[in-house]
PDB file of C-alpha atoms in Angstrom:
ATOM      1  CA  UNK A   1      13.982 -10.606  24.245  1.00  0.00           C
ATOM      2  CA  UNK A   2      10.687  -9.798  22.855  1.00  0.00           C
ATOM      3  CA  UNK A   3       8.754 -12.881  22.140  1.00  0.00           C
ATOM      4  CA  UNK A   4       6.969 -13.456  18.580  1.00  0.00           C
ATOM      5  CA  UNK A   5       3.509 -12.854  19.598  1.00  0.00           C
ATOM      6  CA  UNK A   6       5.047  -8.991  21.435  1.00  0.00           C
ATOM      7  CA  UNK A   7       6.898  -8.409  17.768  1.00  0.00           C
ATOM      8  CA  UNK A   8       3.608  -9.599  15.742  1.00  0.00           C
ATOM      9  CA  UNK A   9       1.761  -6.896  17.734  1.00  0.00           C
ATOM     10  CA  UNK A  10       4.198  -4.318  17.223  1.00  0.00           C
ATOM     11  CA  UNK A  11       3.749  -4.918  13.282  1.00  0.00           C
ATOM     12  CA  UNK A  12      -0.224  -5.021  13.343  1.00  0.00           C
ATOM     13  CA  UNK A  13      -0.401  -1.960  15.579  1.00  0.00           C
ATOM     14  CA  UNK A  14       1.809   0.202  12.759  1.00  0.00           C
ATOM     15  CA  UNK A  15      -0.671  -1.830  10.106  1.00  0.00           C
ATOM     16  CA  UNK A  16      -3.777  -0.708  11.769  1.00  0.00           C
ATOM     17  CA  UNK A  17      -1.994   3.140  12.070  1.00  0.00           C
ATOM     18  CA  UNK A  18      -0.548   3.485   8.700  1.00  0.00           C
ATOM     19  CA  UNK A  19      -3.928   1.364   7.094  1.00  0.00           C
ATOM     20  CA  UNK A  20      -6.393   4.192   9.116  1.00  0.00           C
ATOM     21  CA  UNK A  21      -4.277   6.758   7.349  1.00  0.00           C
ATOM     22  CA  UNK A  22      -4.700   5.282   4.113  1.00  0.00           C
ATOM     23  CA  UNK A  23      -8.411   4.775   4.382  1.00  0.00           C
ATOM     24  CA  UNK A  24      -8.769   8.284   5.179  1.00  0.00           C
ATOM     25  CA  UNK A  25      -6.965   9.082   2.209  1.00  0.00           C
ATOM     26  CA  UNK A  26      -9.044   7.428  -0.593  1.00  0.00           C
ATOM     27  CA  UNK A  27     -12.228   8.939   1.661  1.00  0.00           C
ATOM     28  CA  UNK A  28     -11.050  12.393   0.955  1.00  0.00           C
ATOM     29  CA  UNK A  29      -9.643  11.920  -2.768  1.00  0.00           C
ATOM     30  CA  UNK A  30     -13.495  10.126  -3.583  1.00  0.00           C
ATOM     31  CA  UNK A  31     -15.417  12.914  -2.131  1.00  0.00           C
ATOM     32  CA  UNK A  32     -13.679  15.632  -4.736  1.00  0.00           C
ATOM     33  CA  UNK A  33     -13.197  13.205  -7.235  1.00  0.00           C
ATOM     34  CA  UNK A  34     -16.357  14.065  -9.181  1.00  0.00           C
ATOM     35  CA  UNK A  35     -14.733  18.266  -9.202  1.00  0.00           C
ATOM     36  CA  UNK A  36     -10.990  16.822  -9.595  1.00  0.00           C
ATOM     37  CA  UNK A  37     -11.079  14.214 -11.668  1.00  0.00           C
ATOM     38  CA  UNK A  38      -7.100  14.706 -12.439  1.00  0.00           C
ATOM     39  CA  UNK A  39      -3.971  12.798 -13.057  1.00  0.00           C
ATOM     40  CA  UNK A  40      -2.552  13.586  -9.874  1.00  0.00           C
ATOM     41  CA  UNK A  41      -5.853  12.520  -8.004  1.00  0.00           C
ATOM     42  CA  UNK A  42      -6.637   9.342  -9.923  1.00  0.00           C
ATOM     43  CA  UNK A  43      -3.077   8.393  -8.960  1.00  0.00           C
ATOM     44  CA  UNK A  44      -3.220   9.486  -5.330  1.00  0.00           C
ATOM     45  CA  UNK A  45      -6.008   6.802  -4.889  1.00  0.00           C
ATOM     46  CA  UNK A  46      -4.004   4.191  -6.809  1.00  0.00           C
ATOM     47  CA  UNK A  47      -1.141   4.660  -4.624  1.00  0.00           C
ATOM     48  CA  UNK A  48      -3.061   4.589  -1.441  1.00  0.00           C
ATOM     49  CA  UNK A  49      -4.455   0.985  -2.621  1.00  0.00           C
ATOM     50  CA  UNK A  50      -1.436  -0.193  -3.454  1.00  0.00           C
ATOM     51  CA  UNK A  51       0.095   0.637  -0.116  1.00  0.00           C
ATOM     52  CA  UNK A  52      -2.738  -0.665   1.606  1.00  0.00           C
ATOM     53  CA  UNK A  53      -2.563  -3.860   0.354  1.00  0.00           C
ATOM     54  CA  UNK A  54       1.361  -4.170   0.733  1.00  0.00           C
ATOM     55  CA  UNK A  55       0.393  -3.323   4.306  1.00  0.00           C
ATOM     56  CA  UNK A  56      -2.232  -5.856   4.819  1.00  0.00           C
ATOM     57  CA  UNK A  57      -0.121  -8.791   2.960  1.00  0.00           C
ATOM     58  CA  UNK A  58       3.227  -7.796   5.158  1.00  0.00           C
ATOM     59  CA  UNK A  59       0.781  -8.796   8.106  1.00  0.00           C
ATOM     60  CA  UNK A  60      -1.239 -11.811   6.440  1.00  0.00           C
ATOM     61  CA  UNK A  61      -4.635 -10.022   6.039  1.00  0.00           C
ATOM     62  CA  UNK A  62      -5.565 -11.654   2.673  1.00  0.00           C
ATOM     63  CA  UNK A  63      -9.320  -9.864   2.866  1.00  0.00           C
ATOM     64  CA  UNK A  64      -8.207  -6.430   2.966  1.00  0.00           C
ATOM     65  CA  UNK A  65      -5.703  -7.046   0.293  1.00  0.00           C
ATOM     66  CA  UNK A  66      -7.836  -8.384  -1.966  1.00  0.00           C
ATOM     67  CA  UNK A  67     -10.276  -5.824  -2.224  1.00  0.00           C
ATOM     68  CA  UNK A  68      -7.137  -3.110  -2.061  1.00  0.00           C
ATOM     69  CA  UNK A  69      -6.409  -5.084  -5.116  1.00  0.00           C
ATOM     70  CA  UNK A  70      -9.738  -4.785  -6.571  1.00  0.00           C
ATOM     71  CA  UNK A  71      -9.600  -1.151  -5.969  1.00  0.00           C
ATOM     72  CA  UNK A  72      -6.564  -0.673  -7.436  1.00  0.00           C
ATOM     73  CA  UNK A  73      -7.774  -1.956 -10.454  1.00  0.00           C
ATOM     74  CA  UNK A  74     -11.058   0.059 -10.161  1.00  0.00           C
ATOM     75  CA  UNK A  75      -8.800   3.240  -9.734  1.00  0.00           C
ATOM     76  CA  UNK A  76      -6.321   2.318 -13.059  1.00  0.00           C
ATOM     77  CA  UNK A  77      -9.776   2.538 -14.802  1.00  0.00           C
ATOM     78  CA  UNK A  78     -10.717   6.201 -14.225  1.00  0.00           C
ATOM     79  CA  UNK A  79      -7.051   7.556 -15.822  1.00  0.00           C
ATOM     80  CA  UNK A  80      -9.206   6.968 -18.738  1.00  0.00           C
ATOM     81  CA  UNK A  81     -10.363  10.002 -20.208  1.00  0.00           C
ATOM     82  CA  UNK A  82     -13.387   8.682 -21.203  1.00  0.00           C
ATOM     83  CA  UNK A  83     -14.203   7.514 -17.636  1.00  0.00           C
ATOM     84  CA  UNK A  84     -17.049   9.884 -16.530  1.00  0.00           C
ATOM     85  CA  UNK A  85     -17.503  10.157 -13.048  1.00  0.00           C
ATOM     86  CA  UNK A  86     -21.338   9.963 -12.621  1.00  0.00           C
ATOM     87  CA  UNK A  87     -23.984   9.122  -9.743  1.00  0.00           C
ATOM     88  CA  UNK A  88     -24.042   5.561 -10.119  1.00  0.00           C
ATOM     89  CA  UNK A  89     -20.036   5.461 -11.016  1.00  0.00           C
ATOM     90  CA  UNK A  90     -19.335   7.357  -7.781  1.00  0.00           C
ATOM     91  CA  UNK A  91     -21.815   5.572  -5.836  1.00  0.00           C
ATOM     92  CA  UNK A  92     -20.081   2.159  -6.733  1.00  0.00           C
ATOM     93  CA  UNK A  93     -16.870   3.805  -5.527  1.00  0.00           C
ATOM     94  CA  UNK A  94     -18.105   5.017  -2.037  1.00  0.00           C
ATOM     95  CA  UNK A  95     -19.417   0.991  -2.308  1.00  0.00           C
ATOM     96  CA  UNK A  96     -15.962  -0.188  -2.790  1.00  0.00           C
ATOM     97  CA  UNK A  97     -14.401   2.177  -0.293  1.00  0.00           C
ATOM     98  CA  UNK A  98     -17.194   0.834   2.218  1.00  0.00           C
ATOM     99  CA  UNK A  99     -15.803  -2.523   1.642  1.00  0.00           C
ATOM    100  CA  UNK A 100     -12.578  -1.712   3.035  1.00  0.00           C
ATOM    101  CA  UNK A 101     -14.005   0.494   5.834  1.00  0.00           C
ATOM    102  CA  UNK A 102     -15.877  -2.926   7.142  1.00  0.00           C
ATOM    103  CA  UNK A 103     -12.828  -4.926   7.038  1.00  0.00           C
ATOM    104  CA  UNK A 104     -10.580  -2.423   9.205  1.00  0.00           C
ATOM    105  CA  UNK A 105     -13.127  -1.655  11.573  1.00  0.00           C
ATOM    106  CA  UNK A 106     -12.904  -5.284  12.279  1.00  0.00           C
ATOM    107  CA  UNK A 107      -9.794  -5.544  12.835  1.00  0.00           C
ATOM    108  CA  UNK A 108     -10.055  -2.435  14.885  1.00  0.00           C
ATOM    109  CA  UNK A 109     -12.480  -3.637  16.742  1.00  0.00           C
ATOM    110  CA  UNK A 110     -11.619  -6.958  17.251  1.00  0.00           C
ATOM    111  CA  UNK A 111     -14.864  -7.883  15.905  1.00  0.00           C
ATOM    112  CA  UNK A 112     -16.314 -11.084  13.682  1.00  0.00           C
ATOM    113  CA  UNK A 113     -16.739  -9.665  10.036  1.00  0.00           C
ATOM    114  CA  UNK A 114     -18.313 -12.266   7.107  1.00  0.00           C
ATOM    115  CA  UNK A 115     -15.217 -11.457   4.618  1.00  0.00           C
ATOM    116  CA  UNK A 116     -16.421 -14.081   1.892  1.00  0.00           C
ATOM    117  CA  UNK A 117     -19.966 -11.738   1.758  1.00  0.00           C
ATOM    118  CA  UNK A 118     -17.658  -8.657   1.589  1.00  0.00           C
ATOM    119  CA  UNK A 119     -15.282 -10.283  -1.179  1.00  0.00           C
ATOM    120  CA  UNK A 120     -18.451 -11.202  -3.181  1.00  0.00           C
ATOM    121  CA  UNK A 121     -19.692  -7.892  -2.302  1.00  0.00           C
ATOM    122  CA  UNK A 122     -16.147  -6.660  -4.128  1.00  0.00           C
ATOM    123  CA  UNK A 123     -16.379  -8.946  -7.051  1.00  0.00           C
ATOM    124  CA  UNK A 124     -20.256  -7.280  -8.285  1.00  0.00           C
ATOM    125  CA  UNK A 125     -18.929  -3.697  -7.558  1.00  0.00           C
ATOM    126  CA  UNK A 126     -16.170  -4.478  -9.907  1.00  0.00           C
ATOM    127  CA  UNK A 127     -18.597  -6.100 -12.065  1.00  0.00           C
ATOM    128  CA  UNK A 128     -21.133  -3.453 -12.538  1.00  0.00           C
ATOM    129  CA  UNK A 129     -18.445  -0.874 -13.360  1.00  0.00           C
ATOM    130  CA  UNK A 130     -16.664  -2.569 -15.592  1.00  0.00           C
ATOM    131  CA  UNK A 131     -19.829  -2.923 -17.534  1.00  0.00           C
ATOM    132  CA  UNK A 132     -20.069   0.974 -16.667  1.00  0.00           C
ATOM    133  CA  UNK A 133     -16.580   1.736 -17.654  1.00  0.00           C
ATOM    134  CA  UNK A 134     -16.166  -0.753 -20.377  1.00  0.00           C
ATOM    135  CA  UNK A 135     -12.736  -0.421 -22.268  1.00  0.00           C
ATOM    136  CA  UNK A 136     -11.134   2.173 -19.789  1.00  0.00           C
ATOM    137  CA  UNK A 137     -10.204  -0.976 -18.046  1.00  0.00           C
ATOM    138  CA  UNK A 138      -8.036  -2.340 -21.003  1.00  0.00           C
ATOM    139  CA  UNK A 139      -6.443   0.993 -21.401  1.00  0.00           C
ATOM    140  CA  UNK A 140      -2.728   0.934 -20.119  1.00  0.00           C
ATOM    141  CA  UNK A 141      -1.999   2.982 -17.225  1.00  0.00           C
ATOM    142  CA  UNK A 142      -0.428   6.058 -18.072  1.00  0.00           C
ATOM    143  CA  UNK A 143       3.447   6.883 -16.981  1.00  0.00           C
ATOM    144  CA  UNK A 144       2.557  10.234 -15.199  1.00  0.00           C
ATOM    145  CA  UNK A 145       5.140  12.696 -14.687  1.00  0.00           C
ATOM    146  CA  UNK A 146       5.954  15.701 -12.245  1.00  0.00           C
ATOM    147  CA  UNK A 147       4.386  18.064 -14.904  1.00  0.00           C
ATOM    148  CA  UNK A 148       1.288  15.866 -14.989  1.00  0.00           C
ATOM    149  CA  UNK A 149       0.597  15.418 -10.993  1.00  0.00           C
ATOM    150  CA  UNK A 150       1.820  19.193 -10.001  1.00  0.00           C
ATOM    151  CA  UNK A 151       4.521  17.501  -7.754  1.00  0.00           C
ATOM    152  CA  UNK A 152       7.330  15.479  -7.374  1.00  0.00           C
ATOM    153  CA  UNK A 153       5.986  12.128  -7.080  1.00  0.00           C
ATOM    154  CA  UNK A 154       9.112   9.919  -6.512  1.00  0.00           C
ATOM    155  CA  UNK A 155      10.887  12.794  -4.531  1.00  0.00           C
ATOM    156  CA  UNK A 156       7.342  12.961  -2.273  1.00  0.00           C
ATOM    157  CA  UNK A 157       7.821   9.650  -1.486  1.00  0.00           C
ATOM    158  CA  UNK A 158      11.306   9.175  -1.288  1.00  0.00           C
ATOM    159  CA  UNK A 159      10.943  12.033   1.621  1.00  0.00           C
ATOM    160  CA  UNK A 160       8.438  10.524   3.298  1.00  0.00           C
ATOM    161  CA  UNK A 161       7.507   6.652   3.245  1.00  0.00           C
ATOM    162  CA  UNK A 162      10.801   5.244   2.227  1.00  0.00           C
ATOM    163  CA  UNK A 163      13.075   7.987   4.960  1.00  0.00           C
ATOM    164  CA  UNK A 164       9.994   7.460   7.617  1.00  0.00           C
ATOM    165  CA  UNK A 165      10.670   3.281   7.170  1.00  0.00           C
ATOM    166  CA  UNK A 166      14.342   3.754   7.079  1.00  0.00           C
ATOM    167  CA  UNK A 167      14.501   5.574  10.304  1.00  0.00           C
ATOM    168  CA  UNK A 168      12.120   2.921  11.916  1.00  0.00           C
ATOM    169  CA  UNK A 169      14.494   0.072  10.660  1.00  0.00           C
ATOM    170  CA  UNK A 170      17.842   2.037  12.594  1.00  0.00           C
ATOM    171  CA  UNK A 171      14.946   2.091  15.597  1.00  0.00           C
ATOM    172  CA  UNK A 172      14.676  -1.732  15.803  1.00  0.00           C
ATOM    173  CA  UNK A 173      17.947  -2.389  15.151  1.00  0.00           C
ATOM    174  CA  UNK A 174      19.173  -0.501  18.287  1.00  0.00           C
ATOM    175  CA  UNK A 175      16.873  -2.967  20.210  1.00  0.00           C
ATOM    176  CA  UNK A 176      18.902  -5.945  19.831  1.00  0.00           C
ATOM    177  CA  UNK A 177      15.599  -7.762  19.046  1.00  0.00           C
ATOM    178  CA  UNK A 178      16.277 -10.440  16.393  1.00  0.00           C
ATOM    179  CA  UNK A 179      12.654 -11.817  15.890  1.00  0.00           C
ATOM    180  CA  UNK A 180      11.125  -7.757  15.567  1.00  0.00           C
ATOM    181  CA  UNK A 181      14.052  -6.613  13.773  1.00  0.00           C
ATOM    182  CA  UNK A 182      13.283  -9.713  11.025  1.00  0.00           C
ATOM    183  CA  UNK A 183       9.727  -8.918  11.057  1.00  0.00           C
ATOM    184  CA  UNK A 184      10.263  -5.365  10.367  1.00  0.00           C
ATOM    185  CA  UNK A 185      12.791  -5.700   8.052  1.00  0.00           C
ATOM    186  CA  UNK A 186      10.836  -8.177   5.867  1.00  0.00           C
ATOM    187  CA  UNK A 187       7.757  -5.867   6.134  1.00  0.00           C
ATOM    188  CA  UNK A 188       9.209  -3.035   5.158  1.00  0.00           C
ATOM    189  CA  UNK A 189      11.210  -4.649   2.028  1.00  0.00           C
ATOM    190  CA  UNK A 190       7.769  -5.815   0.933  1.00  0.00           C
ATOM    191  CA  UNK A 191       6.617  -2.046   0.634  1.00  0.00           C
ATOM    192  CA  UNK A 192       9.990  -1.089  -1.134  1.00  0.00           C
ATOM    193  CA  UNK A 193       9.315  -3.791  -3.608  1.00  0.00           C
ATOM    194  CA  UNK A 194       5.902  -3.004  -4.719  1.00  0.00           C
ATOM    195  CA  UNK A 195       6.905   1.100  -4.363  1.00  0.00           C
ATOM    196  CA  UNK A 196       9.644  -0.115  -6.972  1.00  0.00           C
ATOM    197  CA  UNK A 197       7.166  -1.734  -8.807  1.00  0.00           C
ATOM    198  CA  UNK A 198       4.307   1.127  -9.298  1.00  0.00           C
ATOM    199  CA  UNK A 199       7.477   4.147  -9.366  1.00  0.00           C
ATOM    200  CA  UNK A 200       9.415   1.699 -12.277  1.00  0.00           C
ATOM    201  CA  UNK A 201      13.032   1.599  -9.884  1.00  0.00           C
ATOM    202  CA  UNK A 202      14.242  -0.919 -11.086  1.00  0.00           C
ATOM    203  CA  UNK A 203      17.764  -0.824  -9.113  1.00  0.00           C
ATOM    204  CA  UNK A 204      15.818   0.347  -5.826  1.00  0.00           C
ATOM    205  CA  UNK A 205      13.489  -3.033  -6.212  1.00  0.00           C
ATOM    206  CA  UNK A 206      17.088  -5.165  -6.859  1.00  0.00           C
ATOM    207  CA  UNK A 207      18.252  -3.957  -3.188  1.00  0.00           C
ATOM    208  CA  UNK A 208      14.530  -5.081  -2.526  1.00  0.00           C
ATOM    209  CA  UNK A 209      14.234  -8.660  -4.015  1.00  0.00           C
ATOM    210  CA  UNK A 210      17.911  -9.197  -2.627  1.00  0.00           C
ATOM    211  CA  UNK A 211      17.344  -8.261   1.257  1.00  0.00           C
ATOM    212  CA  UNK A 212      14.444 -10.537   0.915  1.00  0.00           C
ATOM    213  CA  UNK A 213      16.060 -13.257  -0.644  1.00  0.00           C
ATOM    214  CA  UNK A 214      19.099 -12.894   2.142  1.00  0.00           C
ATOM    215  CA  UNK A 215      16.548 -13.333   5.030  1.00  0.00           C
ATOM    216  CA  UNK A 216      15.084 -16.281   3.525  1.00  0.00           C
ATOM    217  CA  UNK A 217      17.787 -18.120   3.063  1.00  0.00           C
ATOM    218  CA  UNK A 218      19.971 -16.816   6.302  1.00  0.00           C
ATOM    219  CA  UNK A 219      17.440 -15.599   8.859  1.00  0.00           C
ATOM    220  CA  UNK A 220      20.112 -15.630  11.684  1.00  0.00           C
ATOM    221  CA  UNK A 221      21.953 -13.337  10.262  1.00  0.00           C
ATOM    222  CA  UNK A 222      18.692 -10.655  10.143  1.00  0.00           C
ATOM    223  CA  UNK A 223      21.416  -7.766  11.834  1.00  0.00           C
ATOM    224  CA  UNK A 224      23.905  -7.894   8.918  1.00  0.00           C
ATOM    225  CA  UNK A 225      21.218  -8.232   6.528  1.00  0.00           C
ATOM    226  CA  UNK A 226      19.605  -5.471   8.345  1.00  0.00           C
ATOM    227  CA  UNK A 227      23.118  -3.362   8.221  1.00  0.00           C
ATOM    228  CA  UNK A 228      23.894  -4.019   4.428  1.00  0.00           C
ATOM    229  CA  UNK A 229      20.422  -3.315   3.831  1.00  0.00           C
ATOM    230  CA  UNK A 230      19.822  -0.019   5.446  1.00  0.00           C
ATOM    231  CA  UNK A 231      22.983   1.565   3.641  1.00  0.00           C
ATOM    232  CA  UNK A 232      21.988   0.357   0.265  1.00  0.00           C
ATOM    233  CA  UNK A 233      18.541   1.461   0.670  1.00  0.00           C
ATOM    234  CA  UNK A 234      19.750   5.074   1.948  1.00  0.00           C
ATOM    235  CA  UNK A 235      22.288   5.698  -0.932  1.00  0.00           C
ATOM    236  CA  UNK A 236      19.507   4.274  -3.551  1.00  0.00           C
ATOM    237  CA  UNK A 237      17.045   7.313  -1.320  1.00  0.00           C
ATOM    238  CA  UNK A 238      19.745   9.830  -1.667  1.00  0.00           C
ATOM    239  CA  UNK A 239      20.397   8.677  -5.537  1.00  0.00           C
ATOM    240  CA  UNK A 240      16.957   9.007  -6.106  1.00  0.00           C
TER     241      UNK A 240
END
């Protein structure tokens, strides 16, 4: 059986994969920002933050989801119309992004980062553009629809991240590995519920909170939860 430590490694390797992919994300969506200051790209960066730091809290990196967080909130901002994207607000951005960049090579690299400066270094970006930005911050966040984004949002993501995490999840459960297949499980149900969250599924979180709940209270029986769980969270795919 695969000890903890070989199934903790497994999880931080598809963290460090999945979190590379994200970072390149927001890189790309800032640099054509300033041109494409849309709906669709606004919320492209908000759900690559939001994934991120459901990522980084699945695997206990508290650093990297707090400034996720902070970028999140950043990102809500600029569905404002009257957020104008100019030098100093895209510079803060790239700042922001750079903060998240610093803590991922890190952990990439195995090396010693100072993640209080980098936190602090968070808090002022936020700072200075909410100063910038003003009330586009206390604007509620739009509900953006397939019209809006020039794409099916939920059906994107349905297709991809959830079926992608579902076929992982009948992966692990084929290895008979108890501690991985409870690590997995609990990681992925941690995405689901904040994808429930941001998409408003309100029956897809319930399958969510409940497989979560289940492998709190009766961790030894992580393959039936598992089994229950995967055929709930397909139908609620296919429903969706």
């Amino acid at each position: 059986m695969t000890s903890y430590l070989e199934s903790h490694d497994e999880s931080y390797h598809q963290f460090l994969t999945e979190a590379q992919d994200l970072l390149a994300s927001i890189e790309q969506d800032l640099l054509s920002l300033r041109d494409h200051h849309t709906p669709a790209q606004v919320h492209s960066l908000m759900r690559a933050a939001h994934t991120l730091k459901g990522a980084a809290a699945s695997i206990n990196r508290d650093a990297i989801k707090q400034v996720a967080h902070v970028m999140e909130d950043i990102f809500s901002a600029l569905y404002s119309p009257q957020a104008v994207i100019d030098d100093r607000v895209e510079g803060l951005l790239f700042q922001g992004y750079e903060c998240l960049r610093l803590l991922l090579s890190a952990e990439l690299k195995h090396s010693a980062v100072d993640e209080a400066e980098v936190l602090n270094r968070a808090a002022s970006i936020i700072a200075d553009l909410q100063e910038i930005l003003g009330d586009c911050f206390q604007e509620e966040v739009p509900v953006l629809h397939s019209t809006d984004l020039g794409f099916d949002l939920v059906q994107s993501m349905f297709e991809t991240g959830v079926s992608d995490r579902l076929t992982n999840l009948e992966e692990i459960m084929r290895k008979n590995d108890a501690i991985l297949l409870l690590k997995t499980l609990q990681s992925h149900v941690d995405v689901f519920l904040g994808l429930a969250e941001s998409l408003n599924l309100p029956g897809f979180g319930k399958i969510a909170s409940t497989t979560s709940q289940a492998l709190q209270i009766n961790p030894e029986q992580v393959m039936l939860i598992a089994q229950v769980a995967l055929k709930d969270f397909s139908m609620a795919r296919d429903s969706v």
